[in-house]
């Protein structure tokens, strides 16, 4: 399973770079374009993915022995759910830092870590417990789900994209 998470982490980084480049190279302001959906812009979708990633990684800090947790640059990323990224350029650097941290985390994880569990209170204030491998799987699946929303927006503007086809990404 560790190899799968390492592969997902590398794919995640490359796909995020692809999304950012498509936005930057578009002749439209796609990043802040108003859309009629739960999230009102690509900016909001990307920040949602980003803040959820940070939240899950933060929850893993006491379980996984990774150098990312001692690196202040990762914690320089805002986790207060107030979107500070008004432009794709301001988002790009922090996303790269986070993607590299996710790669490092997946490189540092052990088989024993994957079996460990985290508990938290859900929206109904009930205690939920999940193993780390399920949390990581959720993290990557969550990213894929929301990138699908971005793909739909790109499709509307005839911007060629294929974010879910990770088999095309080389090792």
GROMACS .gro file of N, CA, C and O in nm, residues 37-125:
model
  356
   37UNK      N    1  -2.235   2.682  -0.875
   37UNK     CA    2  -2.218   2.553  -0.810
   37UNK      C    3  -2.201   2.576  -0.660
   37UNK      O    4  -2.204   2.690  -0.614
   38UNK      N    5  -2.182   2.468  -0.585
   38UNK     CA    6  -2.157   2.482  -0.441
   38UNK      C    7  -2.038   2.573  -0.417
   38UNK      O    8  -2.044   2.665  -0.335
   39UNK      N    9  -1.928   2.546  -0.487
   39UNK     CA   10  -1.812   2.635  -0.484
   39UNK      C   11  -1.832   2.735  -0.597
   39UNK      O   12  -1.872   2.698  -0.707
   40UNK      N   13  -1.802   2.860  -0.571
   40UNK     CA   14  -1.836   2.967  -0.665
   40UNK      C   15  -1.725   2.999  -0.764
   40UNK      O   16  -1.742   3.086  -0.850
   41UNK      N   17  -1.612   2.928  -0.754
   41UNK     CA   18  -1.502   2.951  -0.848
   41UNK      C   19  -1.401   2.836  -0.838
   41UNK      O   20  -1.404   2.758  -0.742
   42UNK      N   21  -1.316   2.826  -0.936
   42UNK     CA   22  -1.206   2.730  -0.930
   42UNK      C   23  -1.119   2.763  -0.809
   42UNK      O   24  -1.070   2.674  -0.740
   43UNK      N   25  -1.101   2.890  -0.782
   43UNK     CA   26  -1.026   2.934  -0.665
   43UNK      C   27  -1.082   2.867  -0.539
   43UNK      O   28  -1.007   2.810  -0.459
   44UNK      N   29  -1.214   2.871  -0.522
   44UNK     CA   30  -1.275   2.810  -0.403
   44UNK      C   31  -1.256   2.658  -0.401
   44UNK      O   32  -1.232   2.600  -0.295
   45UNK      N   33  -1.265   2.595  -0.517
   45UNK     CA   34  -1.247   2.449  -0.522
   45UNK      C   35  -1.103   2.414  -0.483
   45UNK      O   36  -1.081   2.324  -0.400
   46UNK      N   37  -1.007   2.483  -0.543
   46UNK     CA   38  -0.867   2.454  -0.513
   46UNK      C   39  -0.834   2.481  -0.367
   46UNK      O   40  -0.760   2.404  -0.304
   47UNK      N   41  -0.888   2.589  -0.312
   47UNK     CA   42  -0.862   2.617  -0.171
   47UNK      C   43  -0.926   2.512  -0.081
   47UNK      O   44  -0.870   2.474   0.021
   48UNK      N   45  -1.043   2.465  -0.118
   48UNK     CA   46  -1.109   2.359  -0.039
   48UNK      C   47  -1.020   2.234  -0.036
   48UNK      O   48  -0.996   2.178   0.071
   49UNK      N   49  -0.971   2.191  -0.151
   49UNK     CA   50  -0.883   2.074  -0.156
   49UNK      C   51  -0.762   2.098  -0.066
   49UNK      O   52  -0.724   2.015   0.016
   50UNK      N   53  -0.703   2.214  -0.083
   50UNK     CA   54  -0.583   2.253  -0.012
   50UNK      C   55  -0.604   2.252   0.140
   50UNK      O   56  -0.526   2.193   0.215
   51UNK      N   57  -0.712   2.315   0.185
   51UNK     CA   58  -0.733   2.325   0.330
   51UNK      C   59  -0.767   2.189   0.391
   51UNK      O   60  -0.726   2.160   0.504
   52UNK      N   61  -0.838   2.104   0.317
   52UNK     CA   62  -0.867   1.969   0.367
   52UNK      C   63  -0.738   1.887   0.373
   52UNK      O   64  -0.714   1.814   0.471
   53UNK      N   65  -0.653   1.900   0.271
   53UNK     CA   66  -0.523   1.831   0.275
   53UNK      C   67  -0.444   1.871   0.398
   53UNK      O   68  -0.390   1.786   0.470
   54UNK      N   69  -0.435   2.000   0.423
   54UNK     CA   70  -0.361   2.051   0.540
   54UNK      C   71  -0.421   1.994   0.669
   54UNK      O   72  -0.348   1.952   0.759
   55UNK      N   73  -0.551   1.994   0.677
   55UNK     CA   74  -0.617   1.946   0.798
   55UNK      C   75  -0.583   1.799   0.825
   55UNK      O   76  -0.551   1.762   0.939
   56UNK      N   77  -0.591   1.715   0.723
   56UNK     CA   78  -0.559   1.573   0.742
   56UNK      C   79  -0.412   1.554   0.777
   56UNK      O   80  -0.378   1.475   0.866
   57UNK      N   81  -0.325   1.625   0.709
   57UNK     CA   82  -0.181   1.612   0.738
   57UNK      C   83  -0.154   1.655   0.882
   57UNK      O   84  -0.077   1.590   0.954
   58UNK      N   85  -0.217   1.761   0.924
   58UNK     CA   86  -0.200   1.807   1.062
   58UNK      C   87  -0.242   1.698   1.160
   58UNK      O   88  -0.177   1.676   1.262
   59UNK      N   89  -0.350   1.627   1.129
   59UNK     CA   90  -0.397   1.519   1.217
   59UNK      C   91  -0.299   1.402   1.224
   59UNK      O   92  -0.304   1.324   1.319
   60UNK      N   93  -0.213   1.388   1.124
   60UNK     CA   94  -0.118   1.276   1.120
   60UNK      C   95   0.013   1.307   1.193
   60UNK      O   96   0.097   1.219   1.209
   61UNK      N   97   0.030   1.428   1.239
   61UNK     CA   98   0.159   1.474   1.291
   61UNK      C   99   0.209   1.395   1.411
   61UNK      O  100   0.329   1.385   1.432
   62UNK      N  101   0.119   1.340   1.492
   62UNK     CA  102   0.162   1.266   1.611
   62UNK      C  103   0.176   1.116   1.587
   62UNK      O  104   0.208   1.043   1.679
   63UNK      N  105   0.153   1.073   1.464
   63UNK     CA  106   0.158   0.931   1.434
   63UNK      C  107   0.273   0.897   1.340
   63UNK      O  108   0.345   0.800   1.362
   64UNK      N  109   0.291   0.978   1.239
   64UNK     CA  110   0.392   0.949   1.137
   64UNK      C  111   0.518   1.030   1.167
   64UNK      O  112   0.511   1.152   1.186
   65UNK      N  113   0.631   0.963   1.171
   65UNK     CA  114   0.758   1.030   1.194
   65UNK      C  115   0.811   1.079   1.059
   65UNK      O  116   0.874   1.004   0.986
   66UNK      N  117   0.781   1.204   1.028
   66UNK     CA  118   0.824   1.262   0.901
   66UNK      C  119   0.889   1.396   0.927
   66UNK      O  120   0.845   1.473   1.013
   67UNK      N  121   0.991   1.425   0.848
   67UNK     CA  122   1.061   1.553   0.865
   67UNK      C  123   0.973   1.671   0.827
   67UNK      O  124   1.003   1.784   0.865
   68UNK      N  125   0.863   1.648   0.758
   68UNK     CA  126   0.777   1.762   0.722
   68UNK      C  127   0.719   1.828   0.846
   68UNK      O  128   0.690   1.947   0.844
   69UNK      N  129   0.705   1.754   0.954
   69UNK     CA  130   0.643   1.810   1.073
   69UNK      C  131   0.741   1.899   1.151
   69UNK      O  132   0.697   1.978   1.234
   70UNK      N  133   0.868   1.888   1.124
   70UNK     CA  134   0.964   1.976   1.188
   70UNK      C  135   1.005   2.091   1.095
   70UNK      O  136   1.079   2.179   1.135
   71UNK      N  137   0.954   2.090   0.975
   71UNK     CA  138   0.986   2.194   0.877
   71UNK      C  139   0.883   2.306   0.889
   71UNK      O  140   0.765   2.285   0.861
   72UNK      N  141   0.928   2.422   0.929
   72UNK     CA  142   0.833   2.531   0.953
   72UNK      C  143   0.763   2.577   0.826
   72UNK      O  144   0.655   2.635   0.832
   73UNK      N  145   0.821   2.550   0.710
   73UNK     CA  146   0.759   2.598   0.586
   73UNK      C  147   0.622   2.536   0.562
   73UNK      O  148   0.531   2.600   0.512
   74UNK      N  149   0.604   2.412   0.604
   74UNK     CA  150   0.474   2.349   0.585
   74UNK      C  151   0.370   2.413   0.677
   74UNK      O  152   0.254   2.430   0.639
   75UNK      N  153   0.409   2.454   0.794
   75UNK     CA  154   0.313   2.514   0.887
   75UNK      C  155   0.297   2.663   0.864
   75UNK      O  156   0.219   2.728   0.933
   76UNK      N  157   0.368   2.715   0.767
   76UNK     CA  158   0.352   2.853   0.725
   76UNK      C  159   0.226   2.867   0.639
   76UNK      O  160   0.185   2.975   0.603
   77UNK      N  161   0.167   2.754   0.606
   77UNK     CA  162   0.048   2.752   0.522
   77UNK      C  163  -0.074   2.778   0.610
   77UNK      O  164  -0.089   2.715   0.714
   78UNK      N  165  -0.160   2.870   0.570
   78UNK     CA  166  -0.277   2.899   0.653
   78UNK      C  167  -0.372   2.781   0.662
   78UNK      O  168  -0.399   2.715   0.563
   79UNK      N  169  -0.422   2.754   0.781
   79UNK     CA  170  -0.520   2.646   0.798
   79UNK      C  171  -0.646   2.698   0.867
   79UNK      O  172  -0.722   2.622   0.924
   80UNK      N  173  -0.670   2.828   0.859
   80UNK     CA  174  -0.786   2.884   0.927
   80UNK      C  175  -0.909   2.890   0.837
   80UNK      O  176  -1.011   2.947   0.874
   81UNK      N  177  -0.901   2.832   0.719
   81UNK     CA  178  -1.013   2.823   0.625
   81UNK      C  179  -1.056   2.957   0.569
   81UNK      O  180  -1.163   2.969   0.512
   82UNK      N  181  -0.974   3.059   0.583
   82UNK     CA  182  -0.998   3.186   0.515
   82UNK      C  183  -0.905   3.188   0.395
   82UNK      O  184  -0.783   3.185   0.410
   83UNK      N  185  -0.962   3.192   0.278
   83UNK     CA  186  -0.884   3.179   0.155
   83UNK      C  187  -0.797   3.303   0.131
   83UNK      O  188  -0.850   3.410   0.101
   84UNK      N  189  -0.667   3.289   0.143
   84UNK     CA  190  -0.578   3.403   0.121
   84UNK      C  191  -0.530   3.417  -0.025
   84UNK      O  192  -0.453   3.506  -0.056
   85UNK      N  193  -0.577   3.329  -0.113
   85UNK     CA  194  -0.521   3.321  -0.247
   85UNK      C  195  -0.612   3.389  -0.350
   85UNK      O  196  -0.703   3.328  -0.405
   86UNK      N  197  -0.584   3.515  -0.377
   86UNK     CA  198  -0.667   3.589  -0.473
   86UNK      C  199  -0.624   3.563  -0.617
   86UNK      O  200  -0.700   3.590  -0.710
   87UNK      N  201  -0.503   3.511  -0.637
   87UNK     CA  202  -0.454   3.484  -0.771
   87UNK      C  203  -0.395   3.343  -0.777
   87UNK      O  204  -0.353   3.288  -0.675
   88UNK      N  205  -0.390   3.289  -0.897
   88UNK     CA  206  -0.331   3.156  -0.915
   88UNK      C  207  -0.184   3.158  -0.877
   88UNK      O  208  -0.132   3.060  -0.823
   89UNK      N  209  -0.117   3.270  -0.899
   89UNK     CA  210   0.026   3.280  -0.863
   89UNK      C  211   0.047   3.272  -0.713
   89UNK      O  212   0.142   3.210  -0.666
   90UNK      N  213  -0.042   3.334  -0.636
   90UNK     CA  214  -0.028   3.329  -0.490
   90UNK      C  215  -0.059   3.188  -0.437
   90UNK      O  216  -0.003   3.146  -0.336
   91UNK      N  217  -0.145   3.116  -0.505
   91UNK     CA  218  -0.178   2.980  -0.468
   91UNK      C  219  -0.068   2.882  -0.507
   91UNK      O  220  -0.036   2.788  -0.433
   92UNK      N  221  -0.008   2.903  -0.623
   92UNK     CA  222   0.085   2.808  -0.683
   92UNK      C  223   0.200   2.769  -0.590
   92UNK      O  224   0.229   2.650  -0.573
   93UNK      N  225   0.266   2.866  -0.532
   93UNK     CA  226   0.382   2.835  -0.447
   93UNK      C  227   0.344   2.751  -0.325
   93UNK      O  228   0.414   2.656  -0.291
   94UNK      N  229   0.234   2.785  -0.260
   94UNK     CA  230   0.192   2.711  -0.141
   94UNK      C  231   0.147   2.569  -0.178
   94UNK      O  232   0.171   2.475  -0.104
   95UNK      N  233   0.082   2.554  -0.294
   95UNK     CA  234   0.038   2.421  -0.338
   95UNK      C  235   0.160   2.334  -0.365
   95UNK      O  236   0.160   2.216  -0.331
   96UNK      N  237   0.264   2.392  -0.426
   96UNK     CA  238   0.386   2.314  -0.451
   96UNK      C  239   0.450   2.267  -0.321
   96UNK      O  240   0.494   2.152  -0.311
   97UNK      N  241   0.454   2.354  -0.223
   97UNK     CA  242   0.509   2.317  -0.092
   97UNK      C  243   0.428   2.203  -0.032
   97UNK      O  244   0.483   2.104   0.017
   98UNK      N  245   0.297   2.216  -0.038
   98UNK     CA  246   0.209   2.113   0.018
   98UNK      C  247   0.224   1.982  -0.058
   98UNK      O  248   0.232   1.875   0.003
   99UNK      N  249   0.229   1.987  -0.191
   99UNK     CA  250   0.244   1.864  -0.270
   99UNK      C  251   0.375   1.794  -0.239
   99UNK      O  252   0.380   1.672  -0.226
  100UNK      N  253   0.482   1.871  -0.223
  100UNK     CA  254   0.611   1.811  -0.187
  100UNK      C  255   0.606   1.750  -0.047
  100UNK      O  256   0.666   1.646  -0.021
  101UNK      N  257   0.533   1.815   0.043
  101UNK     CA  258   0.517   1.760   0.178
  101UNK      C  259   0.439   1.630   0.176
  101UNK      O  260   0.473   1.535   0.248
  102UNK      N  261   0.336   1.622   0.093
  102UNK     CA  262   0.258   1.498   0.082
  102UNK      C  263   0.344   1.386   0.026
  102UNK      O  264   0.338   1.273   0.074
  103UNK      N  265   0.428   1.418  -0.071
  103UNK     CA  266   0.521   1.318  -0.126
  103UNK      C  267   0.615   1.270  -0.016
  103UNK      O  268   0.635   1.149   0.002
  104UNK      N  269   0.673   1.363   0.059
  104UNK     CA  270   0.766   1.326   0.166
  104UNK      C  271   0.695   1.242   0.273
  104UNK      O  272   0.748   1.142   0.321
  105UNK      N  273   0.574   1.282   0.309
  105UNK     CA  274   0.497   1.208   0.407
  105UNK      C  275   0.476   1.064   0.361
  105UNK      O  276   0.495   0.969   0.438
  106UNK      N  277   0.440   1.045   0.236
  106UNK     CA  278   0.418   0.910   0.182
  106UNK      C  279   0.548   0.831   0.170
  106UNK      O  280   0.545   0.709   0.175
  107UNK      N  281   0.659   0.901   0.158
  107UNK     CA  282   0.789   0.833   0.158
  107UNK      C  283   0.832   0.793   0.298
  107UNK      O  284   0.906   0.696   0.316
  108UNK      N  285   0.785   0.866   0.398
  108UNK     CA  286   0.825   0.841   0.537
  108UNK      C  287   0.733   0.743   0.610
  108UNK      O  288   0.769   0.693   0.716
  109UNK      N  289   0.617   0.718   0.557
  109UNK     CA  290   0.519   0.634   0.626
  109UNK      C  291   0.565   0.489   0.632
  109UNK      O  292   0.637   0.442   0.544
  110UNK      N  293   0.526   0.420   0.738
  110UNK     CA  294   0.562   0.278   0.754
  110UNK      C  295   0.436   0.192   0.750
  110UNK      O  296   0.324   0.243   0.765
  111UNK      N  297   0.455   0.063   0.734
  111UNK     CA  298   0.342  -0.029   0.738
  111UNK      C  299   0.269  -0.020   0.872
  111UNK      O  300   0.146  -0.027   0.876
  112UNK      N  301   0.344  -0.006   0.979
  112UNK     CA  302   0.282   0.008   1.111
  112UNK      C  303   0.198   0.134   1.121
  112UNK      O  304   0.091   0.134   1.182
  113UNK      N  305   0.247   0.245   1.062
  113UNK     CA  306   0.169   0.369   1.061
  113UNK      C  307   0.033   0.350   0.996
  113UNK      O  308  -0.067   0.402   1.042
  114UNK      N  309   0.032   0.275   0.886
  114UNK     CA  310  -0.093   0.256   0.811
  114UNK      C  311  -0.200   0.187   0.896
  114UNK      O  312  -0.319   0.208   0.875
  115UNK      N  313  -0.158   0.106   0.992
  115UNK     CA  314  -0.252   0.033   1.077
  115UNK      C  315  -0.303   0.118   1.193
  115UNK      O  316  -0.408   0.086   1.251
  116UNK      N  317  -0.230   0.224   1.226
  116UNK     CA  318  -0.270   0.307   1.339
  116UNK      C  319  -0.399   0.381   1.306
  116UNK      O  320  -0.438   0.393   1.190
  117UNK      N  321  -0.463   0.433   1.411
  117UNK     CA  322  -0.594   0.496   1.395
  117UNK      C  323  -0.596   0.635   1.455
  117UNK      O  324  -0.519   0.667   1.546
  118UNK      N  325  -0.687   0.714   1.401
  118UNK     CA  326  -0.714   0.848   1.453
  118UNK      C  327  -0.863   0.855   1.484
  118UNK      O  328  -0.946   0.804   1.408
  119UNK      N  329  -0.896   0.923   1.594
  119UNK     CA  330  -1.036   0.945   1.629
  119UNK      C  331  -1.065   1.094   1.631
  119UNK      O  332  -0.978   1.175   1.664
  120UNK      N  333  -1.189   1.131   1.596
  120UNK     CA  334  -1.233   1.268   1.599
  120UNK      C  335  -1.384   1.271   1.614
  120UNK      O  336  -1.451   1.170   1.598
  121UNK      N  337  -1.436   1.387   1.643
  121UNK     CA  338  -1.581   1.406   1.650
  121UNK      C  339  -1.632   1.449   1.512
  121UNK      O  340  -1.580   1.545   1.455
  122UNK      N  341  -1.735   1.380   1.464
  122UNK     CA  342  -1.791   1.417   1.334
  122UNK      C  343  -1.893   1.530   1.351
  122UNK      O  344  -1.908   1.585   1.461
  123UNK      N  345  -1.963   1.563   1.243
  123UNK     CA  346  -2.059   1.674   1.247
  123UNK      C  347  -2.172   1.651   1.347
  123UNK      O  348  -2.229   1.746   1.399
  124UNK      N  349  -2.204   1.525   1.372
  124UNK     CA  350  -2.309   1.491   1.469
  124UNK      C  351  -2.253   1.477   1.610
  124UNK      O  352  -2.320   1.430   1.700
  125UNK      N  353  -2.126   1.514   1.627
  125UNK     CA  354  -2.056   1.506   1.754
  125UNK      C  355  -2.041   1.363   1.805
  125UNK      O  356  -2.038   1.338   1.926
   0.00000   0.00000   0.00000
